[in-house]
PDB file of C-alpha atoms and ligand atoms in Angstrom:
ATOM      1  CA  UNK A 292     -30.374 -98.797-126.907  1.00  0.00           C
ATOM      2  CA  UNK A 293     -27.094 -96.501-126.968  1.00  0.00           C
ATOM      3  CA  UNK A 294     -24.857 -96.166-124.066  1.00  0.00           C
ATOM      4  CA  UNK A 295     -22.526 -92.735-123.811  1.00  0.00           C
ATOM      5  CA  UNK A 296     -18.863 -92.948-123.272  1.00  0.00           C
ATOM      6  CA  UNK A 297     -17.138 -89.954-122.101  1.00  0.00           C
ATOM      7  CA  UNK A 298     -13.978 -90.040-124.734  1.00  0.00           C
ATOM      8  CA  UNK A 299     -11.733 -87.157-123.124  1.00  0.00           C
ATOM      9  CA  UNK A 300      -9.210 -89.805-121.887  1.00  0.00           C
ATOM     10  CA  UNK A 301      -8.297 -92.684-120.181  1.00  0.00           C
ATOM     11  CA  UNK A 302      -9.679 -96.123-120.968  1.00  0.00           C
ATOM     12  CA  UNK A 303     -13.033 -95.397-123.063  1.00  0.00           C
ATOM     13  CA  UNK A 304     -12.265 -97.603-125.828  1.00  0.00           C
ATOM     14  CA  UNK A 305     -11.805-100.437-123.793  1.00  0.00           C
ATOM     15  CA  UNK A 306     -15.875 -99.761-122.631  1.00  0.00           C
ATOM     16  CA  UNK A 307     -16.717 -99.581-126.175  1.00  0.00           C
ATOM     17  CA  UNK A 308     -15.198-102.981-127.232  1.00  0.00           C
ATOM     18  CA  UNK A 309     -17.380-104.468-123.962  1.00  0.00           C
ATOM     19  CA  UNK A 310     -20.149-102.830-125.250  1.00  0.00           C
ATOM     20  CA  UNK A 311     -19.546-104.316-128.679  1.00  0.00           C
ATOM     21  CA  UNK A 312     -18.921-107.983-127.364  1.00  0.00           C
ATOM     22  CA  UNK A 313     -22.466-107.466-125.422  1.00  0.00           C
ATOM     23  CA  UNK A 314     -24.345-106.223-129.082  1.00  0.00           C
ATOM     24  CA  UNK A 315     -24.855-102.377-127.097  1.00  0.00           C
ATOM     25  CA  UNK A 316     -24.333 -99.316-129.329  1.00  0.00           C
ATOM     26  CA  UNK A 317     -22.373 -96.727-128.169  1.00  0.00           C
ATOM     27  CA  UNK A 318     -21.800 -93.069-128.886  1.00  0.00           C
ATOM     28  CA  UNK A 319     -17.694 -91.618-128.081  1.00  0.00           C
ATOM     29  CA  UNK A 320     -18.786 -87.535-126.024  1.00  0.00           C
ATOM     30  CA  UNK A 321     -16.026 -85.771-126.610  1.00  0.00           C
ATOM     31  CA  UNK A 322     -18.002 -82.354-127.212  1.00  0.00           C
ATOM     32  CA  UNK A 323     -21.489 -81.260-126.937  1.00  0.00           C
ATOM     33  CA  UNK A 324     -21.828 -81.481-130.412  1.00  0.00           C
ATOM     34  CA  UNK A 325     -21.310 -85.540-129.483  1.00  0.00           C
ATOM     35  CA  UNK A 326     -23.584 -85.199-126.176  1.00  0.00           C
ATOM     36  CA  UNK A 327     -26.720 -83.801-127.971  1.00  0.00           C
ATOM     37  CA  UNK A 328     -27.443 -87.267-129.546  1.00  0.00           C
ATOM     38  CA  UNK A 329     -30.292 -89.497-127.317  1.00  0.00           C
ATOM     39  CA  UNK A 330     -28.541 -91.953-125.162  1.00  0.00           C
ATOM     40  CA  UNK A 331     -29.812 -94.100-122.704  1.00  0.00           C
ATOM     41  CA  UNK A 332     -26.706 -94.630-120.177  1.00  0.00           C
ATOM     42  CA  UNK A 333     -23.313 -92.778-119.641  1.00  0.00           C
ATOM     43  CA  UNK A 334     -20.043 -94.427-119.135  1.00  0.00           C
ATOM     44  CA  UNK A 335     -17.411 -92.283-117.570  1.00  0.00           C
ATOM     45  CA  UNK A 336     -14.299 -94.704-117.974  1.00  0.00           C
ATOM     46  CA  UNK A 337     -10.621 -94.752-115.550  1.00  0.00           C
ATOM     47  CA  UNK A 338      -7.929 -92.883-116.600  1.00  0.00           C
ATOM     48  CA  UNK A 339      -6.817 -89.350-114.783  1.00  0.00           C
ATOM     49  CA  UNK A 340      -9.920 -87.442-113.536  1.00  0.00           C
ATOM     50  CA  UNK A 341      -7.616 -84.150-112.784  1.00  0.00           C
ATOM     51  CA  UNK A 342      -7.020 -83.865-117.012  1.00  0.00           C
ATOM     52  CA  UNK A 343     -10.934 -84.907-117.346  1.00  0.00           C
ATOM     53  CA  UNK A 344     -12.134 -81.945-115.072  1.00  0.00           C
ATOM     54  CA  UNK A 345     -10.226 -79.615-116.578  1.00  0.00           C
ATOM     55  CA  UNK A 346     -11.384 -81.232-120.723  1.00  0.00           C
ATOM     56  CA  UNK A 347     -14.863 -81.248-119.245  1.00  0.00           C
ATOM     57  CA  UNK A 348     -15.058 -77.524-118.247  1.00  0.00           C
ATOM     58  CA  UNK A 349     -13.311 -76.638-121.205  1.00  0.00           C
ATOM     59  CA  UNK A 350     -15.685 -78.651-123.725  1.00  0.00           C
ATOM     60  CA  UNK A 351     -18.782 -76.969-121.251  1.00  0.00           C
ATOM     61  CA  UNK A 352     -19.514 -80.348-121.014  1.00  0.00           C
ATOM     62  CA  UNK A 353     -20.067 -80.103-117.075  1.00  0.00           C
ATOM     63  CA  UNK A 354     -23.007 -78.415-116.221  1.00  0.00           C
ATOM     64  CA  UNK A 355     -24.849 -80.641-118.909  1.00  0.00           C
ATOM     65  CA  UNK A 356     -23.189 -83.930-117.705  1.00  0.00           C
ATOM     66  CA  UNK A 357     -23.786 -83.441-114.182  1.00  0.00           C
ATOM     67  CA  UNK A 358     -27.714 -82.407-114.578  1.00  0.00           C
ATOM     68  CA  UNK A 359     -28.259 -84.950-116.880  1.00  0.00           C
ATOM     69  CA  UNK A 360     -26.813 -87.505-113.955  1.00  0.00           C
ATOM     70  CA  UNK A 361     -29.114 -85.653-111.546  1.00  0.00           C
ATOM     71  CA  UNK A 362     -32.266 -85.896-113.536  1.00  0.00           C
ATOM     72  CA  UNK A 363     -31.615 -90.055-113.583  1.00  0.00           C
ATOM     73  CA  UNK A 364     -29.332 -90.519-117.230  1.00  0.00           C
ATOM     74  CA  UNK A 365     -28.177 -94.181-116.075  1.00  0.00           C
ATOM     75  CA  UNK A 366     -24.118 -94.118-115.170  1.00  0.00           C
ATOM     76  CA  UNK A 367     -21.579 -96.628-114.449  1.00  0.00           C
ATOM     77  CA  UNK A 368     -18.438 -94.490-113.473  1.00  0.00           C
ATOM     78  CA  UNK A 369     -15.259 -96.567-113.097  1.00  0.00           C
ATOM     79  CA  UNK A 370     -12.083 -95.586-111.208  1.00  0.00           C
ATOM     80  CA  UNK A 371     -11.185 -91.982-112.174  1.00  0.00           C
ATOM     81  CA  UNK A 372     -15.240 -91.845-113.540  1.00  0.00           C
ATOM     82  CA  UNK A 373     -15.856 -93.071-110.018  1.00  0.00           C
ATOM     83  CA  UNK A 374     -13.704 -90.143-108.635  1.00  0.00           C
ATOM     84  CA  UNK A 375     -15.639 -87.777-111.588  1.00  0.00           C
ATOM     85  CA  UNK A 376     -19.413 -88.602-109.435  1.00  0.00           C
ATOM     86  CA  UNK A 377     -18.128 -87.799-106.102  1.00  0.00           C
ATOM     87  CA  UNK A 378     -18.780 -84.711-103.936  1.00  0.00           C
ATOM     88  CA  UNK A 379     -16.081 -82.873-104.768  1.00  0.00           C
ATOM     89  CA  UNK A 380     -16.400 -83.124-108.234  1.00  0.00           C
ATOM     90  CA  UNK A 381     -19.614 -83.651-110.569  1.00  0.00           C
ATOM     91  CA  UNK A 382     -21.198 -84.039-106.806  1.00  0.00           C
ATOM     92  CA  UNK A 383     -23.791 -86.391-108.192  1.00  0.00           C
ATOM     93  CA  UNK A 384     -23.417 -89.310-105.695  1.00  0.00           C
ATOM     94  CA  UNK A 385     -23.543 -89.459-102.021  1.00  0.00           C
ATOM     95  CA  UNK A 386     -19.762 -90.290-101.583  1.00  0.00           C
ATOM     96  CA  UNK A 387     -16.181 -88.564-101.099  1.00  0.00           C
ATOM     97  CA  UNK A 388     -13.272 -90.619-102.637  1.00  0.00           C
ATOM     98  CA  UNK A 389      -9.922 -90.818-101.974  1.00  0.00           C
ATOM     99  CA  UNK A 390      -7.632 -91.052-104.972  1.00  0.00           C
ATOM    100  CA  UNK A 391      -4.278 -92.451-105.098  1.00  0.00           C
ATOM    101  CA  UNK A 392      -5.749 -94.605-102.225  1.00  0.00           C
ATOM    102  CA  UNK A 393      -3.213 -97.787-102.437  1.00  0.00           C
ATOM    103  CA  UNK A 394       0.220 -95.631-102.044  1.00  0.00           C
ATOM    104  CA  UNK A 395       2.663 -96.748-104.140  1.00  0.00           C
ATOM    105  CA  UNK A 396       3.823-100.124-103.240  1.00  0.00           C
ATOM    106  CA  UNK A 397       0.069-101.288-104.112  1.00  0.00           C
ATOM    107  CA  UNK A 398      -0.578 -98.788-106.656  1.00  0.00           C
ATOM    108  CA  UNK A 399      -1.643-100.970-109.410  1.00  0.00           C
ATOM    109  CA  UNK A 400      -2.554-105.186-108.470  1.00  0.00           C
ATOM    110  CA  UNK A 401      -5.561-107.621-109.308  1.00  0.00           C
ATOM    111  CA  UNK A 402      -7.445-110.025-107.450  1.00  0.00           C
ATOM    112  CA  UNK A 403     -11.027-112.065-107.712  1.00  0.00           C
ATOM    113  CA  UNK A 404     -13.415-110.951-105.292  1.00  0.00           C
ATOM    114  CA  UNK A 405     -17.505-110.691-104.796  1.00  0.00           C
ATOM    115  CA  UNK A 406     -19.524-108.260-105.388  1.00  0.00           C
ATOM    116  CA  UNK A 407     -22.783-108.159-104.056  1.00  0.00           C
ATOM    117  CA  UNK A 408     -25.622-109.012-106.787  1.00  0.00           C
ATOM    118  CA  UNK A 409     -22.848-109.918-109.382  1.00  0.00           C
ATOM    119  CA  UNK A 410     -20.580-112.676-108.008  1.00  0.00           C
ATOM    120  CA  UNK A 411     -17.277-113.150-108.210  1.00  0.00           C
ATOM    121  CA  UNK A 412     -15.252-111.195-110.282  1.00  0.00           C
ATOM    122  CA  UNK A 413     -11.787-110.249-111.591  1.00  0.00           C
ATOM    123  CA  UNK A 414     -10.315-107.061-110.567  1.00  0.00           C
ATOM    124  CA  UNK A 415      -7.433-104.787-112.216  1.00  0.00           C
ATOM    125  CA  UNK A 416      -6.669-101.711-109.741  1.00  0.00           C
ATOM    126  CA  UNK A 417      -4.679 -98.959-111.262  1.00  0.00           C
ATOM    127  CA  UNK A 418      -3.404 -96.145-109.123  1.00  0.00           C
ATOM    128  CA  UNK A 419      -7.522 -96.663-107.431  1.00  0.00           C
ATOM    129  CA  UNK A 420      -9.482 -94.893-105.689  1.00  0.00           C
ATOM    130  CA  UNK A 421     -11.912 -95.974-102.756  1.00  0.00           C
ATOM    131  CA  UNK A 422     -14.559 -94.694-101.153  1.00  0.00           C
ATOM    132  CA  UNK A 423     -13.769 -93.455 -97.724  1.00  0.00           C
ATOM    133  CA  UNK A 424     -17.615 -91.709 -96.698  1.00  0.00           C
ATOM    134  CA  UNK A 425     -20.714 -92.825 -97.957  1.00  0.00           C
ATOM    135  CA  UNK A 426     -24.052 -91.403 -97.165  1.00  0.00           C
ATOM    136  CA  UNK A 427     -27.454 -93.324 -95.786  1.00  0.00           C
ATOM    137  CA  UNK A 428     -28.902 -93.717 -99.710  1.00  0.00           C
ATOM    138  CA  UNK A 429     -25.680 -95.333-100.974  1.00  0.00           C
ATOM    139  CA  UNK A 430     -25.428 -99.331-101.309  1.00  0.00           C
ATOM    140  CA  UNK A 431     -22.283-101.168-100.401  1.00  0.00           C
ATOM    141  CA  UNK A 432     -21.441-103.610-102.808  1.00  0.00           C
ATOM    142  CA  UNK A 433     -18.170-104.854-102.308  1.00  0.00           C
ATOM    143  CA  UNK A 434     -15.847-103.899 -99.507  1.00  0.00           C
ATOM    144  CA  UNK A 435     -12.097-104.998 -99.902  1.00  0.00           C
ATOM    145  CA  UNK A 436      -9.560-105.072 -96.795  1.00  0.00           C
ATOM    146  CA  UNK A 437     -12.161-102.595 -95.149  1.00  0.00           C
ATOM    147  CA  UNK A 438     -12.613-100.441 -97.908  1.00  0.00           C
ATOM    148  CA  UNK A 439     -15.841 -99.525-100.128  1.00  0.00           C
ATOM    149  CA  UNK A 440     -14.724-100.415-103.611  1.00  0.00           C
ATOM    150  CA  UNK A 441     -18.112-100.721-105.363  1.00  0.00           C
ATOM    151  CA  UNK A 442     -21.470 -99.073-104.878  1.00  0.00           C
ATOM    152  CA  UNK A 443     -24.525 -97.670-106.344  1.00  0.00           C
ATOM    153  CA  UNK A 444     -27.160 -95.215-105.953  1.00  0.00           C
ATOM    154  CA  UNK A 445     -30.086 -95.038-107.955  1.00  0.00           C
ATOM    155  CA  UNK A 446     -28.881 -94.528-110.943  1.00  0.00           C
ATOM    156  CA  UNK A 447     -25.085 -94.816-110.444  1.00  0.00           C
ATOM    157  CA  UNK A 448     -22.911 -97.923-110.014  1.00  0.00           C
ATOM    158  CA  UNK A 449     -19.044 -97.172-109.262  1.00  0.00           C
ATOM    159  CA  UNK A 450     -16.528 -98.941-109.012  1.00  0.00           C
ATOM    160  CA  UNK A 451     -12.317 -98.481-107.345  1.00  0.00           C
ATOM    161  CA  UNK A 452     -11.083-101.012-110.563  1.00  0.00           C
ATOM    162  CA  UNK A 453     -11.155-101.524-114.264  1.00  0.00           C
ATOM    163  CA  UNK A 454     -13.876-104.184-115.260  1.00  0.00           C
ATOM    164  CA  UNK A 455     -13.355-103.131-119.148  1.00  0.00           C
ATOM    165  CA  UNK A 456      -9.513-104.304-118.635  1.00  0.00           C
ATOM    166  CA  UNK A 457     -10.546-108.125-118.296  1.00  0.00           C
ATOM    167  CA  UNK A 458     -12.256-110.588-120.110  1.00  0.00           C
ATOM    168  CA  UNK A 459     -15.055-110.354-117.730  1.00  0.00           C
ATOM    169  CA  UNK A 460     -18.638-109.116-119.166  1.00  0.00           C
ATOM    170  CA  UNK A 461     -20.608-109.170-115.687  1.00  0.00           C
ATOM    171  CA  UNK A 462     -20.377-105.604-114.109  1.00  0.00           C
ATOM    172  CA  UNK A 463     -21.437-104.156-117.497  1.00  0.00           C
ATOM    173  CA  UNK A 464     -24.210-106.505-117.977  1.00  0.00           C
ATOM    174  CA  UNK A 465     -25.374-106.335-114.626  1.00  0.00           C
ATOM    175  CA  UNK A 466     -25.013-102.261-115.116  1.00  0.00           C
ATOM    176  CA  UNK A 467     -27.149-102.326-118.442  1.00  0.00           C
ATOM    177  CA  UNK A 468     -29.669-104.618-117.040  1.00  0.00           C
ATOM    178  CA  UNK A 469     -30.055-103.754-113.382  1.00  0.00           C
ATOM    179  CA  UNK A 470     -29.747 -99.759-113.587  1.00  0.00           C
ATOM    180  CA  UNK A 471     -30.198 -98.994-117.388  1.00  0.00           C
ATOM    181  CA  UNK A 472     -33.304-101.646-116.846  1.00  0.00           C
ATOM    182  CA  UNK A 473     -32.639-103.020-120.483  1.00  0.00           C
ATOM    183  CA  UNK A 474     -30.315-105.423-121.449  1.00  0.00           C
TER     184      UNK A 474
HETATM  185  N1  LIG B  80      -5.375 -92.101-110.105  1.00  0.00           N
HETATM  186  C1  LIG B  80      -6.377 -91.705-111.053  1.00  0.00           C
HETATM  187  C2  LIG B  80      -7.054 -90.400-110.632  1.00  0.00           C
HETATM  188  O1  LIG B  80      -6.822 -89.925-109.585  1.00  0.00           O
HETATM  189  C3  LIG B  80      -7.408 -92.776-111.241  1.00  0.00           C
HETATM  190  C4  LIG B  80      -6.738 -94.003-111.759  1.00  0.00           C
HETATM  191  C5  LIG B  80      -7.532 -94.775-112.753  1.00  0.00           C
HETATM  192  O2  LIG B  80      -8.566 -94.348-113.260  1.00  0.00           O
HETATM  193  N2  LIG B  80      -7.001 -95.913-113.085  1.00  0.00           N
HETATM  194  O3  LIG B  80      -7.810 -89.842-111.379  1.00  0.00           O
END
């Protein structure tokens, strides 16, 4: 199995040392000379998904990205990737997210809390996002002071924080095994 990591910006090497620790391979897209090799799941990492628009039109790596998501590619899209799946951006999931959610004062914090199907886990929120609509074929995994910060739909799990910025394996296993059906 090889897992996709969007490489534009933002936090994509911290995926690929998770990916590592768990024995996955993983391909770095930066172009779509990178995409054209067979993968079997896409990360789109955190980071600043105004600057990864703008690489991703300019590498004309959007159109590809977004039909491969639509045809079923596995995706785990985290933070800013999270933002990337959205309807008014790759318009792949069922959701509309609200960046910069927090403010200031809470712009970045952690805590431990559950998600559904994956337990307790720790949490690093970075200038996050949440998910403020969410259609009838989106799940609810974790809600957090009455806001949606992790979901899925078919084949996409997001989430509002960085699990790849912690010591913490279980979102990415649970991704690989419960969505990419293979770990
Ligand atoms: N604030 C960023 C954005 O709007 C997301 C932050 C993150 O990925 N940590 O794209």
């Amino acid at each position: 199995m090889k897992i996709g990591i969007l490489a534009l910006q933002g936090a994509f090497e911290e995926h690929r040392q998770m990916l590592e620790r768990l024995g996955v391979m993983s391909v770095l897209v930066r172009n779509l000379n990178d995409w054209q090799q067979p993968m079997d799941g896409l990360i789109l990492p955190g980071g600043e998904s105004t600057a990864m628009m703008k690489i991703m039109k300019d590498e004309a790596l959007m159109e590809p990205v977004r039909k491969a998501i639509r045809d079923g590619l596995p995706v785990l899209g985290t933070c800013a990737g999270m933002i990337l799946l959205d309807d008014k951006h790759l318009g792949c999931m069922d959701i509309t997210v609200k960046r910069n959610a927090y403010g200031r004062q809470l712009g970045s914090f952690q805590t431990i809390y559950n998600i559904k199907g994956i337990g307790e886990v720790p949490m690093v929120f970075i200038r996050a996002p949440y998910i403020e609509r969410n259609g009838n074929g989106v799940e609810v995994l974790s809600v957090l002071d009455g806001h949606v910060i992790a979901a899925c739909q078919q084949n996409m799990l997001v989430c509002s924080f960085h699990p790849e910025l912690t010591e913490d394996t279980s979102i990415h296993r649970y991704w690989l095994s419960v969505i990419c059906g293979k770990h």
